[in-house]
Amino acid sequence: MEKDSLFPKTISSDRGNKWKGTFGVKVEERAGNWRKGIPDRSETNAPSERWLLELELGTAACMRRCNAPKGYWSYAARTFCANVARDNTVRDGKTAYELLWKEKHKYEIMPFGCAVQYMQGPQKEPKGDKFESRARRGLFLTYDRGGAIIVL
């Protein structure tokens, strides 16, 4: 099987049960180099553990800043990861987004829960005054594919 260019060249992990069986075999097939932690000891991969802490704290900060209900944590985490990938340089002065897509991010980076005005889509017959704003107000939740955003 040809190595996937979007997959990391090296994976570092503990030796937990999640890595045993088919999942671990497929990771080894795609990544090739699998650095395993100390046997029978969890949390022995400092970079991965640090990123999980950053993700947890970043998601909590997003949620707290806009006073979001707990049910929106997945949107906050997704937005946090997307913004980190678009803003922080990781290798050769490029962001993770640039390394993956071979181009710079061309849209505005928005924080989770910020107020936005958006167009719902084409309307066949304008309602009300023709000079009245057609934009709607909402709250930004996360990015979607193709540069679209998800609003509430």
PDB file of C-alpha atoms in Angstrom:
ATOM      1  CA  MET A   1       0.000   0.000   0.000  1.00  0.00           C
ATOM      2  CA  GLU A   2       1.348   3.438  -0.936  1.00  0.00           C
ATOM      3  CA  LYS A   3       1.938   5.771   1.985  1.00  0.00           C
ATOM      4  CA  ASP A   4      -0.668   8.532   2.287  1.00  0.00           C
ATOM      5  CA  SER A   5       0.978  11.948   1.872  1.00  0.00           C
ATOM      6  CA  LEU A   6      -1.613  13.605   4.148  1.00  0.00           C
ATOM      7  CA  PHE A   7      -0.915  11.170   6.961  1.00  0.00           C
ATOM      8  CA  PRO A   8       1.941  11.896   9.403  1.00  0.00           C
ATOM      9  CA  LYS A   9       5.219  10.095   8.751  1.00  0.00           C
ATOM     10  CA  THR A  10       5.604   9.199  12.430  1.00  0.00           C
ATOM     11  CA  ILE A  11       2.953   8.483  15.042  1.00  0.00           C
ATOM     12  CA  SER A  12       3.795   8.619  18.742  1.00  0.00           C
ATOM     13  CA  SER A  13       1.446   7.033  21.238  1.00  0.00           C
ATOM     14  CA  ASP A  14       1.119   5.148  24.456  1.00  0.00           C
ATOM     15  CA  ARG A  15       0.506   1.407  24.294  1.00  0.00           C
ATOM     16  CA  GLY A  16      -3.176   1.601  25.208  1.00  0.00           C
ATOM     17  CA  ASN A  17      -5.841  -0.855  24.088  1.00  0.00           C
ATOM     18  CA  LYS A  18      -7.048   1.467  21.351  1.00  0.00           C
ATOM     19  CA  TRP A  19      -3.848   0.694  19.411  1.00  0.00           C
ATOM     20  CA  LYS A  20      -4.313  -3.072  19.535  1.00  0.00           C
ATOM     21  CA  GLY A  21      -6.109  -4.809  16.720  1.00  0.00           C
ATOM     22  CA  THR A  22      -7.199  -3.454  13.346  1.00  0.00           C
ATOM     23  CA  PHE A  23      -6.834   0.232  14.228  1.00  0.00           C
ATOM     24  CA  GLY A  24      -3.170  -0.175  15.195  1.00  0.00           C
ATOM     25  CA  VAL A  25      -2.449  -2.285  12.093  1.00  0.00           C
ATOM     26  CA  LYS A  26      -3.945   0.357   9.787  1.00  0.00           C
ATOM     27  CA  VAL A  27      -1.999   3.152  11.508  1.00  0.00           C
ATOM     28  CA  GLU A  28       1.233   1.215  11.000  1.00  0.00           C
ATOM     29  CA  GLU A  29       0.352   0.565   7.339  1.00  0.00           C
ATOM     30  CA  ARG A  30      -0.318   4.235   6.595  1.00  0.00           C
ATOM     31  CA  ALA A  31       2.255   5.959   8.783  1.00  0.00           C
ATOM     32  CA  GLY A  32       5.049   3.432   8.691  1.00  0.00           C
ATOM     33  CA  ASN A  33       6.913   4.652  11.780  1.00  0.00           C
ATOM     34  CA  TRP A  34       5.030   4.119  15.026  1.00  0.00           C
ATOM     35  CA  ARG A  35       6.875   5.244  18.159  1.00  0.00           C
ATOM     36  CA  LYS A  36       5.340   3.475  21.119  1.00  0.00           C
ATOM     37  CA  GLY A  37       5.516   4.737  24.677  1.00  0.00           C
ATOM     38  CA  ILE A  38       6.658   2.906  27.785  1.00  0.00           C
ATOM     39  CA  PRO A  39       4.816  -0.422  28.222  1.00  0.00           C
ATOM     40  CA  ASP A  40       1.978  -0.427  30.772  1.00  0.00           C
ATOM     41  CA  ARG A  41       2.252   3.338  31.390  1.00  0.00           C
ATOM     42  CA  SER A  42      -0.184   5.807  29.905  1.00  0.00           C
ATOM     43  CA  GLU A  43       0.602   9.447  29.177  1.00  0.00           C
ATOM     44  CA  THR A  44       4.193   8.831  28.046  1.00  0.00           C
ATOM     45  CA  ASN A  45       3.998  10.889  24.850  1.00  0.00           C
ATOM     46  CA  ALA A  46       4.617  14.480  25.914  1.00  0.00           C
ATOM     47  CA  PRO A  47       3.858  16.283  22.590  1.00  0.00           C
ATOM     48  CA  SER A  48       0.521  14.499  22.149  1.00  0.00           C
ATOM     49  CA  GLU A  49      -0.438  14.949  25.777  1.00  0.00           C
ATOM     50  CA  ARG A  50       0.460  18.662  25.548  1.00  0.00           C
ATOM     51  CA  TRP A  51      -1.708  19.107  22.442  1.00  0.00           C
ATOM     52  CA  LEU A  52      -4.647  17.425  24.186  1.00  0.00           C
ATOM     53  CA  LEU A  53      -4.240  19.881  27.065  1.00  0.00           C
ATOM     54  CA  GLU A  54      -4.112  22.815  24.606  1.00  0.00           C
ATOM     55  CA  LEU A  55      -7.244  21.520  22.865  1.00  0.00           C
ATOM     56  CA  GLU A  56      -9.110  21.132  26.153  1.00  0.00           C
ATOM     57  CA  LEU A  57      -8.100  24.590  27.431  1.00  0.00           C
ATOM     58  CA  GLY A  58      -8.698  26.272  24.065  1.00  0.00           C
ATOM     59  CA  THR A  59     -12.157  24.741  23.765  1.00  0.00           C
ATOM     60  CA  ALA A  60     -13.025  25.775  27.326  1.00  0.00           C
ATOM     61  CA  ALA A  61     -11.836  29.344  26.629  1.00  0.00           C
ATOM     62  CA  CYS A  62     -13.986  29.518  23.475  1.00  0.00           C
ATOM     63  CA  MET A  63     -17.016  28.290  25.390  1.00  0.00           C
ATOM     64  CA  ARG A  64     -16.498  30.641  28.317  1.00  0.00           C
ATOM     65  CA  ARG A  65     -15.836  33.721  26.199  1.00  0.00           C
ATOM     66  CA  CYS A  66     -19.279  33.565  24.599  1.00  0.00           C
ATOM     67  CA  ASN A  67     -21.095  31.811  27.462  1.00  0.00           C
ATOM     68  CA  ALA A  68     -22.065  28.880  25.240  1.00  0.00           C
ATOM     69  CA  PRO A  69     -24.120  25.950  26.537  1.00  0.00           C
ATOM     70  CA  LYS A  70     -22.215  22.695  27.140  1.00  0.00           C
ATOM     71  CA  GLY A  71     -23.843  21.042  24.156  1.00  0.00           C
ATOM     72  CA  TYR A  72     -21.852  23.243  21.772  1.00  0.00           C
ATOM     73  CA  TRP A  73     -18.415  21.977  22.882  1.00  0.00           C
ATOM     74  CA  SER A  74     -17.842  20.055  19.635  1.00  0.00           C
ATOM     75  CA  TYR A  75     -18.310  23.216  17.557  1.00  0.00           C
ATOM     76  CA  ALA A  76     -15.971  25.141  19.866  1.00  0.00           C
ATOM     77  CA  ALA A  77     -13.291  22.431  19.603  1.00  0.00           C
ATOM     78  CA  ARG A  78     -13.605  22.271  15.821  1.00  0.00           C
ATOM     79  CA  THR A  79     -13.310  26.059  15.517  1.00  0.00           C
ATOM     80  CA  PHE A  80     -10.328  26.141  17.888  1.00  0.00           C
ATOM     81  CA  CYS A  81      -8.498  23.473  15.850  1.00  0.00           C
ATOM     82  CA  ALA A  82      -9.319  25.170  12.545  1.00  0.00           C
ATOM     83  CA  ASN A  83      -8.052  28.542  13.791  1.00  0.00           C
ATOM     84  CA  VAL A  84      -4.843  27.018  15.182  1.00  0.00           C
ATOM     85  CA  ALA A  85      -4.230  25.227  11.859  1.00  0.00           C
ATOM     86  CA  ARG A  86      -4.719  28.480   9.946  1.00  0.00           C
ATOM     87  CA  ASP A  87      -2.693  30.750  12.244  1.00  0.00           C
ATOM     88  CA  ASN A  88       0.235  28.902  13.888  1.00  0.00           C
ATOM     89  CA  THR A  89       3.315  28.043  11.828  1.00  0.00           C
ATOM     90  CA  VAL A  90       4.401  24.434  12.170  1.00  0.00           C
ATOM     91  CA  ARG A  91       7.147  23.779   9.613  1.00  0.00           C
ATOM     92  CA  ASP A  92       9.190  25.801   7.118  1.00  0.00           C
ATOM     93  CA  GLY A  93       7.328  28.980   8.088  1.00  0.00           C
ATOM     94  CA  LYS A  94       4.019  27.500   6.909  1.00  0.00           C
ATOM     95  CA  THR A  95       0.807  26.747   8.746  1.00  0.00           C
ATOM     96  CA  ALA A  96      -0.755  23.280   8.889  1.00  0.00           C
ATOM     97  CA  TYR A  97      -3.452  24.540   6.512  1.00  0.00           C
ATOM     98  CA  GLU A  98      -0.835  25.623   3.943  1.00  0.00           C
ATOM     99  CA  LEU A  99       1.020  22.322   4.201  1.00  0.00           C
ATOM    100  CA  LEU A 100      -2.189  20.362   3.647  1.00  0.00           C
ATOM    101  CA  TRP A 101      -3.846  22.432   0.900  1.00  0.00           C
ATOM    102  CA  LYS A 102      -0.725  23.994  -0.720  1.00  0.00           C
ATOM    103  CA  GLU A 103      -2.214  27.499  -0.478  1.00  0.00           C
ATOM    104  CA  LYS A 104      -2.741  30.187   2.139  1.00  0.00           C
ATOM    105  CA  HIS A 105      -6.021  30.470   3.979  1.00  0.00           C
ATOM    106  CA  LYS A 106      -7.982  33.187   2.180  1.00  0.00           C
ATOM    107  CA  TYR A 107     -10.899  33.758   4.532  1.00  0.00           C
ATOM    108  CA  GLU A 108     -11.168  35.743   7.733  1.00  0.00           C
ATOM    109  CA  ILE A 109     -10.368  33.838  10.919  1.00  0.00           C
ATOM    110  CA  MET A 110     -13.332  34.151  13.268  1.00  0.00           C
ATOM    111  CA  PRO A 111     -13.633  33.247  16.945  1.00  0.00           C
ATOM    112  CA  PHE A 112     -16.275  30.785  18.107  1.00  0.00           C
ATOM    113  CA  GLY A 113     -19.519  32.474  19.137  1.00  0.00           C
ATOM    114  CA  CYS A 114     -18.886  35.879  17.529  1.00  0.00           C
ATOM    115  CA  ALA A 115     -21.804  37.838  16.074  1.00  0.00           C
ATOM    116  CA  VAL A 116     -22.085  37.672  12.281  1.00  0.00           C
ATOM    117  CA  GLN A 117     -24.349  38.957   9.551  1.00  0.00           C
ATOM    118  CA  TYR A 118     -24.983  36.485   6.767  1.00  0.00           C
ATOM    119  CA  MET A 119     -27.077  36.040   3.654  1.00  0.00           C
ATOM    120  CA  GLN A 120     -29.454  33.094   3.770  1.00  0.00           C
ATOM    121  CA  GLY A 121     -29.300  32.541   0.024  1.00  0.00           C
ATOM    122  CA  PRO A 122     -31.001  33.842  -3.081  1.00  0.00           C
ATOM    123  CA  GLN A 123     -34.503  35.123  -2.474  1.00  0.00           C
ATOM    124  CA  LYS A 124     -36.890  35.162  -5.424  1.00  0.00           C
ATOM    125  CA  GLU A 125     -39.112  38.009  -4.287  1.00  0.00           C
ATOM    126  CA  PRO A 126     -37.790  40.667  -1.928  1.00  0.00           C
ATOM    127  CA  LYS A 127     -40.047  41.153   1.075  1.00  0.00           C
ATOM    128  CA  GLY A 128     -40.617  44.629   2.459  1.00  0.00           C
ATOM    129  CA  ASP A 129     -38.695  47.710   1.400  1.00  0.00           C
ATOM    130  CA  LYS A 130     -36.334  47.077  -1.496  1.00  0.00           C
ATOM    131  CA  PHE A 131     -33.572  49.025   0.301  1.00  0.00           C
ATOM    132  CA  GLU A 132     -33.999  47.057   3.515  1.00  0.00           C
ATOM    133  CA  SER A 133     -31.103  44.818   4.561  1.00  0.00           C
ATOM    134  CA  ARG A 134     -31.419  41.200   3.457  1.00  0.00           C
ATOM    135  CA  ALA A 135     -28.700  40.088   5.884  1.00  0.00           C
ATOM    136  CA  ARG A 136     -29.599  38.114   8.977  1.00  0.00           C
ATOM    137  CA  ARG A 137     -27.884  38.159  12.349  1.00  0.00           C
ATOM    138  CA  GLY A 138     -26.449  35.026  13.888  1.00  0.00           C
ATOM    139  CA  LEU A 139     -23.663  33.534  15.955  1.00  0.00           C
ATOM    140  CA  PHE A 140     -20.662  31.902  14.282  1.00  0.00           C
ATOM    141  CA  LEU A 141     -20.295  28.265  15.348  1.00  0.00           C
ATOM    142  CA  THR A 142     -17.660  26.725  13.081  1.00  0.00           C
ATOM    143  CA  TYR A 143     -16.255  26.428   9.592  1.00  0.00           C
ATOM    144  CA  ASP A 144     -17.638  23.996   7.068  1.00  0.00           C
ATOM    145  CA  ARG A 145     -16.163  22.625   3.872  1.00  0.00           C
ATOM    146  CA  GLY A 146     -15.526  24.979   0.983  1.00  0.00           C
ATOM    147  CA  GLY A 147     -15.154  28.121   3.089  1.00  0.00           C
ATOM    148  CA  ALA A 148     -18.748  28.125   4.300  1.00  0.00           C
ATOM    149  CA  ILE A 149     -19.582  28.798   7.936  1.00  0.00           C
ATOM    150  CA  ILE A 150     -22.207  27.350  10.247  1.00  0.00           C
ATOM    151  CA  VAL A 151     -24.270  29.898  12.137  1.00  0.00           C
ATOM    152  CA  LEU A 152     -26.930  29.700  14.812  1.00  0.00           C
TER     153      LEU A 152
END
